[in-house]
Tab-separated table of C-alpha atoms and ligand atoms in Angstrom:
chain	number	residue	atom	x	y	z
A	1	MET	CA	-0.098	-0.191	0.040
A	2	ASP	CA	2.724	2.397	0.902
A	3	ALA	CA	4.454	2.385	-2.435
A	4	MET	CA	1.523	2.948	-4.411
A	5	VAL	CA	0.629	6.069	-1.823
A	6	ALA	CA	4.184	7.331	-2.588
A	7	ARG	CA	3.388	7.224	-6.306
A	8	GLN	CA	0.429	8.942	-6.209
A	9	MET	CA	1.764	11.956	-4.009
A	10	LEU	CA	2.925	14.214	-7.243
A	11	PRO	CA	-1.027	13.359	-8.726
A	12	ALA	CA	-2.483	14.250	-5.584
A	13	LEU	CA	-0.237	17.428	-5.206
A	14	GLU	CA	-1.155	18.694	-8.329
A	15	GLU	CA	-4.874	18.192	-7.886
A	16	LEU	CA	-4.552	19.954	-4.957
A	17	LYS	CA	-2.724	23.021	-6.063
A	18	ASP	CA	-5.599	23.445	-8.828
A	19	TYR	CA	-8.636	23.173	-6.591
A	20	VAL	CA	-6.882	25.521	-3.872
A	21	SER	CA	-6.397	28.070	-7.209
A	22	ILE	CA	-10.157	28.928	-6.705
A	23	PRO	CA	-11.059	31.203	-4.213
A	24	ASN	CA	-13.542	30.028	-1.508
A	25	ASP	CA	-14.751	32.666	0.892
A	26	ALA	CA	-18.369	31.725	1.186
A	27	VAL	CA	-19.355	35.628	1.106
A	28	ASN	CA	-18.761	35.064	-2.852
A	29	PRO	CA	-21.547	33.248	-3.987
A	30	GLU	CA	-19.441	33.051	-7.564
A	31	ASP	CA	-16.487	31.800	-6.117
A	32	ILE	CA	-18.693	28.770	-4.210
A	33	GLN	CA	-19.691	28.221	-7.294
A	34	GLU	CA	-16.620	27.565	-9.078
A	35	ASN	CA	-15.914	25.533	-6.507
A	36	VAL	CA	-18.844	23.055	-7.181
A	37	GLN	CA	-18.065	23.127	-10.605
A	38	TRP	CA	-14.576	21.615	-9.916
A	39	ALA	CA	-16.002	19.231	-7.886
A	40	GLU	CA	-18.804	18.079	-10.242
A	41	LYS	CA	-15.941	17.073	-12.816
A	42	ALA	CA	-13.709	15.745	-10.490
A	43	PHE	CA	-16.270	13.489	-8.993
A	44	ALA	CA	-17.951	12.622	-12.590
A	45	LYS	CA	-14.405	11.656	-13.793
A	46	ARG	CA	-14.311	9.145	-10.983
A	47	GLY	CA	-17.523	7.806	-12.019
A	48	PHE	CA	-19.548	9.525	-9.548
A	49	GLN	CA	-23.398	10.774	-10.366
A	50	THR	CA	-23.150	14.444	-8.862
A	51	SER	CA	-26.144	16.449	-7.998
A	52	VAL	CA	-26.283	20.375	-6.571
A	53	LEU	CA	-28.797	20.694	-4.091
A	54	LYS	CA	-30.433	24.208	-4.049
A	55	ASN	CA	-31.591	25.557	-0.750
A	56	ALA	CA	-32.357	29.502	0.243
A	57	ARG	CA	-28.578	29.582	0.706
A	58	LEU	CA	-25.593	28.137	-1.473
A	59	PRO	CA	-26.059	24.926	-3.141
A	60	LEU	CA	-24.776	21.750	-1.377
A	61	PHE	CA	-22.996	19.326	-3.687
A	62	LEU	CA	-23.490	15.332	-3.403
A	63	ALA	CA	-21.584	12.899	-4.896
A	64	GLU	CA	-23.016	9.215	-5.008
A	65	MET	CA	-21.583	5.673	-6.373
A	66	SER	CA	-22.903	2.322	-6.267
A	67	PHE	CA	-21.034	-0.870	-6.345
A	68	PRO	CA	-22.594	-3.891	-7.140
A	69	LYS	CA	-21.648	-6.346	-3.970
A	70	ALA	CA	-22.062	-3.427	-1.237
A	71	SER	CA	-25.214	-3.402	1.419
A	72	LYS	CA	-24.309	-0.644	3.288
A	73	THR	CA	-23.609	3.143	2.450
A	74	VAL	CA	-20.926	5.397	3.787
A	75	MET	CA	-21.510	8.685	3.523
A	76	PHE	CA	-18.209	11.301	3.446
A	77	TYR	CA	-18.485	14.638	4.477
A	78	PHE	CA	-16.068	17.637	3.792
A	79	HIS	CA	-16.593	21.446	2.906
A	80	LEU	CA	-15.182	23.466	0.204
A	81	ASP	CA	-15.114	26.826	1.713
A	82	GLY	CA	-12.355	28.283	3.595
A	83	GLN	CA	-12.014	30.994	5.922
A	84	PRO	CA	-11.823	34.957	4.634
A	85	VAL	CA	-8.320	35.665	3.756
A	86	ARG	CA	-6.345	38.844	4.220
A	87	ALA	CA	-3.750	38.656	1.306
A	88	ASP	CA	-1.189	41.151	3.336
A	89	GLU	CA	-0.824	38.999	6.361
A	90	TRP	CA	0.352	35.668	4.519
A	91	GLN	CA	4.000	35.275	3.320
A	92	GLN	CA	3.003	34.286	-0.428
A	93	GLU	CA	1.707	36.784	-2.872
A	94	ASP	CA	-1.511	34.815	-3.312
A	95	PRO	CA	-3.303	32.972	-0.979
A	96	PHE	CA	-4.806	30.516	-3.460
A	97	ARG	CA	-1.737	29.839	-5.250
A	98	MET	CA	-0.104	27.105	-3.481
A	99	VAL	CA	3.615	27.553	-2.532
A	100	LEU	CA	6.102	24.643	-1.831
A	101	ARG	CA	7.733	25.175	0.979
A	102	GLU	CA	10.931	23.897	3.156
A	103	LYS	CA	12.059	24.652	6.831
A	104	GLY	CA	15.526	26.578	7.230
A	105	ALA	CA	18.197	26.656	9.533
A	106	ASP	CA	16.401	28.988	11.426
A	107	GLY	CA	12.745	27.289	11.907
A	108	ALA	CA	11.182	29.693	9.045
A	109	TYR	CA	9.788	28.059	6.238
A	110	GLU	CA	11.250	29.225	2.637
A	111	ASP	CA	10.158	29.103	-0.774
A	112	ILE	CA	11.137	25.653	-2.779
A	113	ASN	CA	10.648	25.172	-6.325
A	114	TRP	CA	7.698	22.991	-6.680
A	115	ASN	CA	9.392	20.981	-9.604
A	116	LEU	CA	11.461	19.524	-7.396
A	117	LEU	CA	8.510	17.028	-6.317
A	118	GLN	CA	9.694	15.679	-9.796
A	119	SER	CA	12.419	13.844	-8.042
A	120	THR	CA	12.082	13.981	-4.161
A	121	ILE	CA	9.214	14.447	-1.954
A	122	ASN	CA	10.432	14.522	1.453
A	123	ASP	CA	7.178	14.187	4.272
A	124	GLU	CA	8.552	17.424	5.623
A	125	TRP	CA	8.105	20.022	3.559
A	126	ARG	CA	4.699	21.662	3.689
A	127	VAL	CA	2.569	22.987	0.764
A	128	PHE	CA	1.237	26.841	2.173
A	129	GLY	CA	-2.265	27.887	1.016
A	130	ARG	CA	-5.735	28.508	2.016
A	131	SER	CA	-7.995	25.384	2.298
A	132	SER	CA	-4.622	23.578	1.876
A	133	SER	CA	-5.366	21.354	4.999
A	134	ASP	CA	-9.447	23.224	6.029
A	135	ASP	CA	-10.870	21.125	4.117
A	136	LYS	CA	-10.070	20.964	0.295
A	137	GLY	CA	-6.752	18.639	1.458
A	138	PRO	CA	-8.651	15.661	2.898
A	139	ILE	CA	-11.020	16.064	-0.212
A	140	ILE	CA	-8.245	15.627	-2.649
A	141	MET	CA	-6.826	12.468	-0.230
A	142	LEU	CA	-10.246	10.758	-0.589
A	143	LEU	CA	-10.239	11.632	-4.676
A	144	GLN	CA	-6.739	10.217	-4.710
A	145	ALA	CA	-7.686	7.002	-2.442
A	146	LEU	CA	-10.240	6.467	-5.013
A	147	ASP	CA	-8.086	6.437	-8.105
A	148	MET	CA	-5.504	3.953	-6.428
A	149	LEU	CA	-8.255	1.354	-6.051
A	150	GLN	CA	-9.593	2.351	-9.676
A	151	SER	CA	-5.995	1.230	-10.906
A	152	GLU	CA	-6.176	-1.819	-9.313
A	153	ARG	CA	-9.592	-2.444	-10.532
A	154	GLN	CA	-10.818	-2.848	-6.807
A	155	SER	CA	-14.210	-1.284	-5.590
A	156	PRO	CA	-15.227	-0.535	-1.841
A	157	PRO	CA	-17.165	-3.097	-0.346
A	158	PHE	CA	-19.764	0.058	0.219
A	159	ASN	CA	-21.213	2.455	-1.879
A	160	ILE	CA	-20.606	5.897	-1.293
A	161	LYS	CA	-21.851	9.132	-0.824
A	162	VAL	CA	-19.859	12.135	-0.758
A	163	VAL	CA	-21.200	15.671	1.095
A	164	LEU	CA	-19.392	18.896	0.323
A	165	ASP	CA	-20.529	21.652	2.536
A	166	PRO	CA	-20.461	25.313	1.199
A	167	GLU	CA	-20.680	26.939	4.190
A	168	GLU	CA	-19.277	25.318	7.052
A	169	GLU	CA	-17.144	28.306	8.048
A	170	LYS	CA	-20.417	30.067	8.252
A	171	GLY	CA	-21.611	27.618	10.594
A	172	SER	CA	-23.482	25.830	7.902
A	173	PRO	CA	-26.606	27.882	7.757
A	174	GLY	CA	-28.678	25.937	4.700
A	175	LEU	CA	-27.402	22.362	5.693
A	176	LYS	CA	-30.600	22.078	7.753
A	177	GLU	CA	-32.762	23.136	5.000
A	178	THR	CA	-31.082	21.509	2.652
A	179	LEU	CA	-31.160	18.146	4.969
A	180	GLU	CA	-34.908	18.395	5.495
A	181	LYS	CA	-36.039	19.265	1.992
A	182	HIS	CA	-34.144	16.348	0.454
A	183	LYS	CA	-34.022	13.646	3.532
A	184	ASP	CA	-33.873	10.223	1.455
A	185	ARG	CA	-30.565	11.813	-0.951
A	186	PHE	CA	-28.993	11.453	2.318
A	187	GLN	CA	-29.612	8.140	3.402
A	188	ALA	CA	-26.479	6.222	4.799
A	189	ASP	CA	-25.754	3.705	7.518
A	190	TYR	CA	-22.384	5.760	8.621
A	191	LEU	CA	-21.030	9.206	8.478
A	192	ILE	CA	-17.769	10.123	8.119
A	193	VAL	CA	-16.406	13.366	8.839
A	194	MET	CA	-13.121	14.634	7.283
A	195	ASP	CA	-12.419	17.766	9.010
A	196	GLY	CA	-10.044	19.297	11.442
A	197	PRO	CA	-6.133	18.200	12.864
A	198	MET	CA	-4.998	15.137	13.785
A	199	HIS	CA	-4.136	14.193	17.450
A	200	ALA	CA	-1.047	16.308	18.529
A	201	SER	CA	1.213	13.128	18.104
A	202	ASN	CA	0.100	13.205	14.871
A	203	ILE	CA	-0.867	9.203	15.135
A	204	PRO	CA	-3.603	8.257	13.217
A	205	THR	CA	-7.403	9.552	15.058
A	206	LEU	CA	-10.590	9.138	15.153
A	207	THR	CA	-12.606	11.288	17.101
A	208	LEU	CA	-15.947	9.543	18.165
A	209	GLY	CA	-17.824	12.939	19.240
A	210	CYS	CA	-17.654	16.879	20.178
A	211	ARG	CA	-18.917	18.766	22.759
A	212	GLY	CA	-21.729	21.201	22.364
A	213	SER	CA	-22.317	24.506	23.707
A	214	VAL	CA	-24.797	27.084	25.595
A	215	GLY	CA	-24.549	30.401	26.322
A	216	PHE	CA	-25.921	32.530	29.060
A	217	THR	CA	-25.974	36.194	29.967
A	218	LEU	CA	-26.273	37.306	33.862
A	219	ALA	CA	-25.929	40.544	35.212
A	220	THR	CA	-26.522	42.324	38.382
A	221	TYR	CA	-27.634	45.672	39.283
A	222	GLY	CA	-26.709	48.936	41.656
A	223	PRO	CA	-27.880	51.824	41.785
A	224	ILE	CA	-30.196	53.519	38.639
A	225	THR	CA	-27.068	55.634	37.503
A	226	PRO	CA	-23.081	55.641	38.429
A	227	GLN	CA	-22.467	57.503	41.400
A	228	HIS	CA	-19.551	58.989	43.355
A	229	SER	CA	-17.657	56.487	45.090
A	230	GLY	CA	-16.707	59.067	47.696
A	231	HIS	CA	-20.454	60.196	48.164
A	232	TYR	CA	-22.072	56.593	48.028
A	233	GLY	CA	-19.316	53.970	48.965
A	234	ASN	CA	-20.813	52.255	51.878
A	235	TYR	CA	-23.939	53.165	50.611
A	236	ALA	CA	-24.955	52.159	47.716
A	237	PRO	CA	-24.548	48.443	46.573
A	238	ASN	CA	-21.691	47.636	44.275
A	239	PRO	CA	-23.080	45.185	41.538
A	240	GLY	CA	-19.614	43.896	40.881
A	241	PHE	CA	-19.493	42.505	44.235
A	242	LEU	CA	-22.724	40.800	43.804
A	243	LEU	CA	-21.814	39.203	40.126
A	244	ALA	CA	-18.433	38.300	41.633
A	245	LYS	CA	-20.137	36.131	44.290
A	246	VAL	CA	-22.829	34.610	42.249
A	247	ILE	CA	-19.948	33.466	39.810
A	248	ALA	CA	-17.444	32.527	42.789
A	249	SER	CA	-20.611	30.193	44.267
A	250	MET	CA	-20.242	28.084	40.893
A	251	LYS	CA	-16.856	26.462	41.073
A	252	ASP	CA	-14.837	25.261	43.997
A	253	GLU	CA	-11.167	25.409	44.413
A	254	GLN	CA	-10.500	22.736	42.295
A	255	GLY	CA	-12.387	24.287	39.337
A	256	ARG	CA	-15.163	21.302	39.781
A	257	VAL	CA	-18.576	23.337	39.466
A	258	LEU	CA	-21.141	23.145	42.408
A	259	VAL	CA	-24.294	23.786	40.665
A	260	ASP	CA	-26.394	20.525	41.986
A	261	GLY	CA	-26.711	17.691	38.994
A	262	PHE	CA	-24.576	19.668	36.798
A	263	TYR	CA	-22.294	16.293	36.077
A	264	ASN	CA	-25.314	13.833	36.653
A	265	GLY	CA	-25.577	11.014	34.285
A	266	ILE	CA	-22.213	10.698	33.293
A	267	ALA	CA	-20.261	7.892	33.735
A	268	PHE	CA	-16.967	5.815	32.052
A	269	ASP	CA	-17.340	1.959	31.535
A	270	GLU	CA	-13.809	0.203	31.749
A	271	GLU	CA	-13.491	0.562	27.601
A	272	ALA	CA	-13.914	4.205	28.086
A	273	LEU	CA	-11.669	4.847	30.858
A	274	LYS	CA	-9.062	2.705	28.829
A	275	VAL	CA	-9.648	4.479	25.419
A	276	MET	CA	-8.797	7.676	27.227
A	277	ALA	CA	-6.171	6.833	29.226
A	278	ALA	CA	-4.524	5.363	26.089
A	279	VAL	CA	-4.455	9.262	24.032
A	280	PRO	CA	-0.776	10.403	24.000
A	281	ASP	CA	-1.259	13.490	25.648
A	282	ASN	CA	1.670	14.887	27.809
A	283	LYS	CA	0.065	17.030	31.002
A	284	GLU	CA	3.126	18.761	31.740
A	285	GLU	CA	3.554	19.842	28.040
A	286	ILE	CA	0.378	21.122	27.847
A	287	ASN	CA	0.679	22.831	30.991
A	288	ALA	CA	3.457	24.405	29.811
A	289	ARG	CA	2.421	25.672	26.601
A	290	LEU	CA	-0.621	26.873	28.762
A	291	VAL	CA	1.799	28.390	31.249
A	292	ILE	CA	-0.913	27.189	34.394
A	293	ALA	CA	0.557	25.507	37.589
A	294	GLU	CA	-2.185	23.152	38.090
A	295	GLU	CA	-5.201	21.809	35.686
A	296	GLU	CA	-8.231	21.833	37.030
A	297	LYS	CA	-9.457	18.495	38.525
A	298	VAL	CA	-12.661	17.560	37.059
A	299	GLY	CA	-11.327	14.281	35.115
A	300	ASN	CA	-8.387	12.585	35.517
A	301	ASN	CA	-6.597	13.411	32.725
A	302	TYR	CA	-7.089	15.724	29.795
A	303	GLN	CA	-9.476	13.674	27.839
A	304	GLU	CA	-11.333	13.025	30.749
A	305	SER	CA	-12.197	16.845	31.664
A	306	LEU	CA	-13.240	16.972	28.068
A	307	GLN	CA	-15.989	14.120	29.305
A	308	TYR	CA	-17.642	16.283	31.291
A	309	PRO	CA	-19.849	19.643	30.853
A	310	SER	CA	-17.726	22.743	31.773
A	311	LEU	CA	-19.173	26.342	32.724
A	312	ASN	CA	-17.032	29.021	31.446
A	313	ILE	CA	-16.856	32.689	31.737
A	314	ARG	CA	-16.282	34.292	28.549
A	315	GLY	CA	-15.913	37.828	29.667
A	316	MET	CA	-17.072	40.292	32.713
A	317	GLN	CA	-17.811	43.708	32.562
A	318	SER	CA	-18.663	46.894	34.452
A	319	ALA	CA	-18.068	50.543	34.104
A	320	VAL	CA	-14.384	51.351	32.912
A	321	VAL	CA	-10.919	49.785	33.442
A	322	GLY	CA	-7.735	51.497	32.422
A	323	LYS	CA	-8.716	55.105	30.074
A	324	GLY	CA	-11.621	56.380	31.699
A	325	ALA	CA	-11.541	54.434	34.497
A	326	ALA	CA	-13.187	56.731	37.019
A	327	THR	CA	-13.904	56.984	40.957
A	328	ILE	CA	-17.782	55.578	40.818
A	329	VAL	CA	-19.897	52.649	42.029
A	330	PRO	CA	-21.500	51.484	38.631
A	331	ASP	CA	-25.060	51.057	37.519
A	332	GLU	CA	-24.631	47.276	36.462
A	333	ALA	CA	-22.234	44.449	36.049
A	334	VAL	CA	-22.774	41.315	33.009
A	335	ALA	CA	-20.647	38.273	32.521
A	336	LEU	CA	-20.722	35.760	29.523
A	337	LEU	CA	-21.155	32.741	30.442
A	338	ASP	CA	-20.806	29.283	28.596
A	339	ILE	CA	-21.693	25.564	29.446
A	340	ARG	CA	-19.829	22.999	26.801
A	341	LEU	CA	-22.288	20.410	26.657
A	342	VAL	CA	-22.113	16.397	26.323
A	343	PRO	CA	-24.641	14.044	25.227
A	344	GLU	CA	-25.824	13.331	28.858
A	345	THR	CA	-26.925	17.382	29.584
A	346	GLU	CA	-29.245	19.044	27.675
A	347	ALA	CA	-29.083	22.786	27.083
A	348	LYS	CA	-32.165	23.774	28.675
A	349	ARG	CA	-32.000	21.463	31.868
A	350	MET	CA	-28.242	22.651	32.310
A	351	VAL	CA	-29.366	26.493	32.293
A	352	SER	CA	-32.262	25.827	34.399
A	353	LEU	CA	-30.133	24.310	37.011
A	354	VAL	CA	-27.289	27.003	37.007
A	355	ASP	CA	-30.684	29.358	37.536
A	356	SER	CA	-31.882	27.289	40.413
A	357	HIS	CA	-28.590	27.463	41.960
A	358	ILE	CA	-28.623	31.424	42.041
A	359	GLN	CA	-31.979	31.132	43.383
A	360	LYS	CA	-30.821	29.158	46.196
A	361	GLN	CA	-27.919	31.134	46.911
A	362	GLY	CA	-31.012	33.915	48.095
A	363	TYR	CA	-30.953	35.967	44.896
A	364	THR	CA	-33.997	37.755	42.793
A	365	VAL	CA	-33.589	35.427	39.506
A	366	LEU	CA	-35.089	37.385	36.392
A	367	ASN	CA	-35.291	36.523	32.545
A	368	HIS	CA	-35.751	40.321	31.789
A	369	ALA	CA	-34.316	43.449	32.243
A	370	PRO	CA	-35.835	44.595	36.139
A	371	THR	CA	-38.254	47.760	35.992
A	372	THR	CA	-38.329	50.658	38.561
A	373	GLU	CA	-40.116	48.874	40.725
A	374	GLU	CA	-38.511	45.682	40.538
A	375	ARG	CA	-34.933	47.230	41.559
A	376	LEU	CA	-37.105	49.183	44.515
A	377	ARG	CA	-38.580	45.909	45.463
A	378	TYR	CA	-35.414	43.265	45.317
A	379	PRO	CA	-31.948	44.047	46.712
A	380	GLN	CA	-30.305	41.104	44.834
A	381	ILE	CA	-31.590	40.607	41.523
A	382	VAL	CA	-29.612	38.792	38.677
A	383	PHE	CA	-30.870	38.919	34.955
A	384	MET	CA	-30.314	35.390	33.280
A	385	GLN	CA	-30.929	35.222	29.874
A	386	SER	CA	-29.655	32.096	27.904
A	387	SER	CA	-29.436	31.185	24.167
A	388	GLY	CA	-30.661	27.763	21.963
A	389	GLY	CA	-27.466	26.010	22.269
A	390	THR	CA	-25.897	23.781	19.813
A	391	PRO	CA	-26.476	19.513	21.492
A	392	ALA	CA	-23.359	17.318	21.977
A	393	PHE	CA	-22.930	14.117	19.778
A	394	ARG	CA	-20.683	10.540	20.840
A	395	THR	CA	-20.707	7.557	18.857
A	396	ASP	CA	-19.847	4.904	21.402
A	397	VAL	CA	-16.754	3.141	21.263
A	398	ASN	CA	-17.753	0.153	20.948
A	399	ALA	CA	-20.937	0.997	18.193
A	400	PRO	CA	-20.160	-0.952	14.701
A	401	ILE	CA	-19.140	2.258	12.809
A	402	SER	CA	-16.063	2.580	15.532
A	403	VAL	CA	-14.976	-0.719	16.072
A	404	TRP	CA	-14.926	-0.606	11.867
A	405	LEU	CA	-12.827	2.374	11.575
A	406	ARG	CA	-10.352	1.308	14.347
A	407	LYS	CA	-9.638	-1.858	12.301
A	408	ALA	CA	-9.164	-0.289	9.667
A	409	LEU	CA	-6.556	1.992	10.815
A	410	ALA	CA	-4.934	-0.433	13.156
A	411	ASN	CA	-4.737	-3.112	10.267
A	412	SER	CA	-3.121	-0.681	8.034
A	413	TYR	CA	-0.382	1.404	10.419
A	414	LYS	CA	0.082	-1.962	12.529
A	415	LYS	CA	-0.678	0.192	15.505
A	416	GLU	CA	-3.895	1.026	17.136
A	417	PRO	CA	-5.278	5.124	16.403
A	418	VAL	CA	-5.679	6.929	18.892
A	419	VAL	CA	-9.106	7.460	19.747
A	420	ILE	CA	-10.548	10.684	21.112
A	421	ARG	CA	-14.150	9.628	22.738
A	422	MET	CA	-15.364	13.373	22.449
A	423	MET	CA	-13.417	16.485	21.642
A	424	GLY	CA	-14.030	19.204	23.559
A	425	GLY	CA	-14.462	21.972	20.659
A	426	THR	CA	-18.116	22.388	18.949
A	427	VAL	CA	-18.330	21.708	15.124
A	428	PRO	CA	-20.755	23.121	12.922
A	429	VAL	CA	-21.890	18.909	11.420
A	430	VAL	CA	-23.429	18.057	14.704
A	431	SER	CA	-26.496	19.472	13.255
A	432	PHE	CA	-25.768	17.625	10.416
A	433	VAL	CA	-25.286	14.345	12.455
A	434	GLN	CA	-28.541	15.162	14.434
A	435	ALA	CA	-30.703	16.126	11.759
A	436	LEU	CA	-29.727	12.631	9.684
A	437	ASP	CA	-29.545	10.809	13.062
A	438	VAL	CA	-26.868	8.327	11.372
A	439	PRO	CA	-23.748	6.982	13.469
A	440	ALA	CA	-20.675	9.589	12.959
A	441	VAL	CA	-17.048	9.325	13.342
A	442	LEU	CA	-14.663	12.284	12.935
A	443	VAL	CA	-11.772	11.440	10.921
A	444	PRO	CA	-9.112	14.272	10.748
A	445	LEU	CA	-6.570	14.350	8.352
A	446	VAL	CA	-4.163	16.939	9.099
A	447	ASN	CA	-1.573	18.472	10.986
A	448	VAL	CA	-1.997	20.084	14.428
A	449	ASP	CA	0.126	23.350	13.406
A	450	ASN	CA	-1.546	23.721	10.091
A	451	ASN	CA	-2.486	27.221	10.694
A	452	GLN	CA	-6.130	26.504	10.276
A	453	HIS	CA	-7.671	29.848	9.844
A	454	SER	CA	-5.023	32.110	10.223
A	455	PRO	CA	-2.391	33.086	7.513
A	456	ASP	CA	-0.157	30.793	6.398
A	457	GLU	CA	-2.377	27.721	6.145
A	458	ASN	CA	-0.530	24.846	5.318
A	459	LEU	CA	-0.801	20.997	5.017
A	460	ARG	CA	2.480	18.951	5.482
A	461	LEU	CA	3.800	16.209	3.044
A	462	GLY	CA	3.457	13.164	5.636
A	463	ASN	CA	0.005	13.708	6.525
A	464	LEU	CA	-0.927	14.256	2.702
A	465	ARG	CA	0.830	11.040	2.385
A	466	MET	CA	-0.990	9.563	5.623
A	467	GLY	CA	-3.901	10.791	4.807
A	468	MET	CA	-4.230	9.292	1.221
A	469	LYS	CA	-3.428	5.914	3.353
A	470	THR	CA	-5.810	6.383	5.763
A	471	CYS	CA	-8.653	7.359	3.000
A	472	LEU	CA	-7.337	3.719	1.016
A	473	SER	CA	-7.640	1.925	4.182
A	474	ILE	CA	-11.005	2.744	5.160
A	475	LEU	CA	-12.021	2.493	1.298
A	476	THR	CA	-10.828	-1.200	1.236
A	477	SER	CA	-11.929	-2.507	4.993
A	478	PRO	CA	-14.286	-4.820	5.042
A	479	ILE	CA	-17.912	-3.468	6.648
B	1	ZN	ZN1	-12.647	22.962	8.541
């Protein structure tokens, strides 16, 4: 397999260079149109039947191919749009004209001639360009793996569907409508999401889920307008102290949330504990990178800590700090918080647990800004308002899709992949997973230091090689 993948490197790089050359910020529908047309050609060339599914936003690309001996269907999800670029922040002239670079003695990447690829391909070289990693690189990896399979006159043991989301970087606003309108077109047994970076160890990675999130605002109140801290200090209550007390009551010294029922329903079986402990995270390295003396004690290790809901303060504000600061008792203090959700903790319930917690401390919780009458009546008002939230998803470690993919990777790499039970972040694809109600696993393929969403986005050639091998392993693994 390795020799075949090696021979495919140059065609893969040429095809990626070609795809990257089409700008893909979804604010420009004409650009997305061009990206879709490119995909139509690329997938049709490989024998796929392609469709462009319209919705009120930008069209969704769907490619389908059936194989006579296949009974199951696997759907692959990618996105073809990219983050906006500001060309002057990049070290290359045009972020859509992919360049080849090698790391110099000083650690900086320097341009090398593209034609060098004709004779050698060094895994440590990188190609730089928008979407080289996020998410066009992975699309090319799958296409090239299909080419290898076809050149061997083999076919995958399952039918394939490929979805290319045109607006992932904008939060996939049209996805839900397209799904509802064309539900039958998205029938599949398994969903594989190829997006995002691999584990920092760069060992082949499977991510079985991701946390959701819900945000809420808390506000407390002092005098109706800011007052002189000399004339009213010791008399007018300061909303900053009240907000600080409310928030401080929610966590203990070790970072564990004290809200009743916050961690209810979360339990790990032996297998889950084993999977989490096996992830090669290095606590010392993580803490040194974050420059923190000690981590919070919610889980026994980094992975475990991500399996619980988290309570986070996004920001706090009261009067002015820095330029413009004044000797006043402020009128208001506001904090924006969020809860990262797990499948056991539904957004609404979690927000209401926090609400009850605040009430139990003796405060008056209102879901609207207080009226003058309310301010006169209740000494300690907390305003609380939440947004709807995005749910979490997690596929069981022992679910058939998880076992199948673990086997596929273990067989071709001769070692177990890193299995992330659930990653900490939230990705727009959750709505897709939820709407389809299909077992899903994320198979990230690109290097962790790819500068995703930033200038100088890049793909390490070793990751292109590994990504094609991973795709080929999946395409040839009995299902
Ligand atoms: Zn992405």
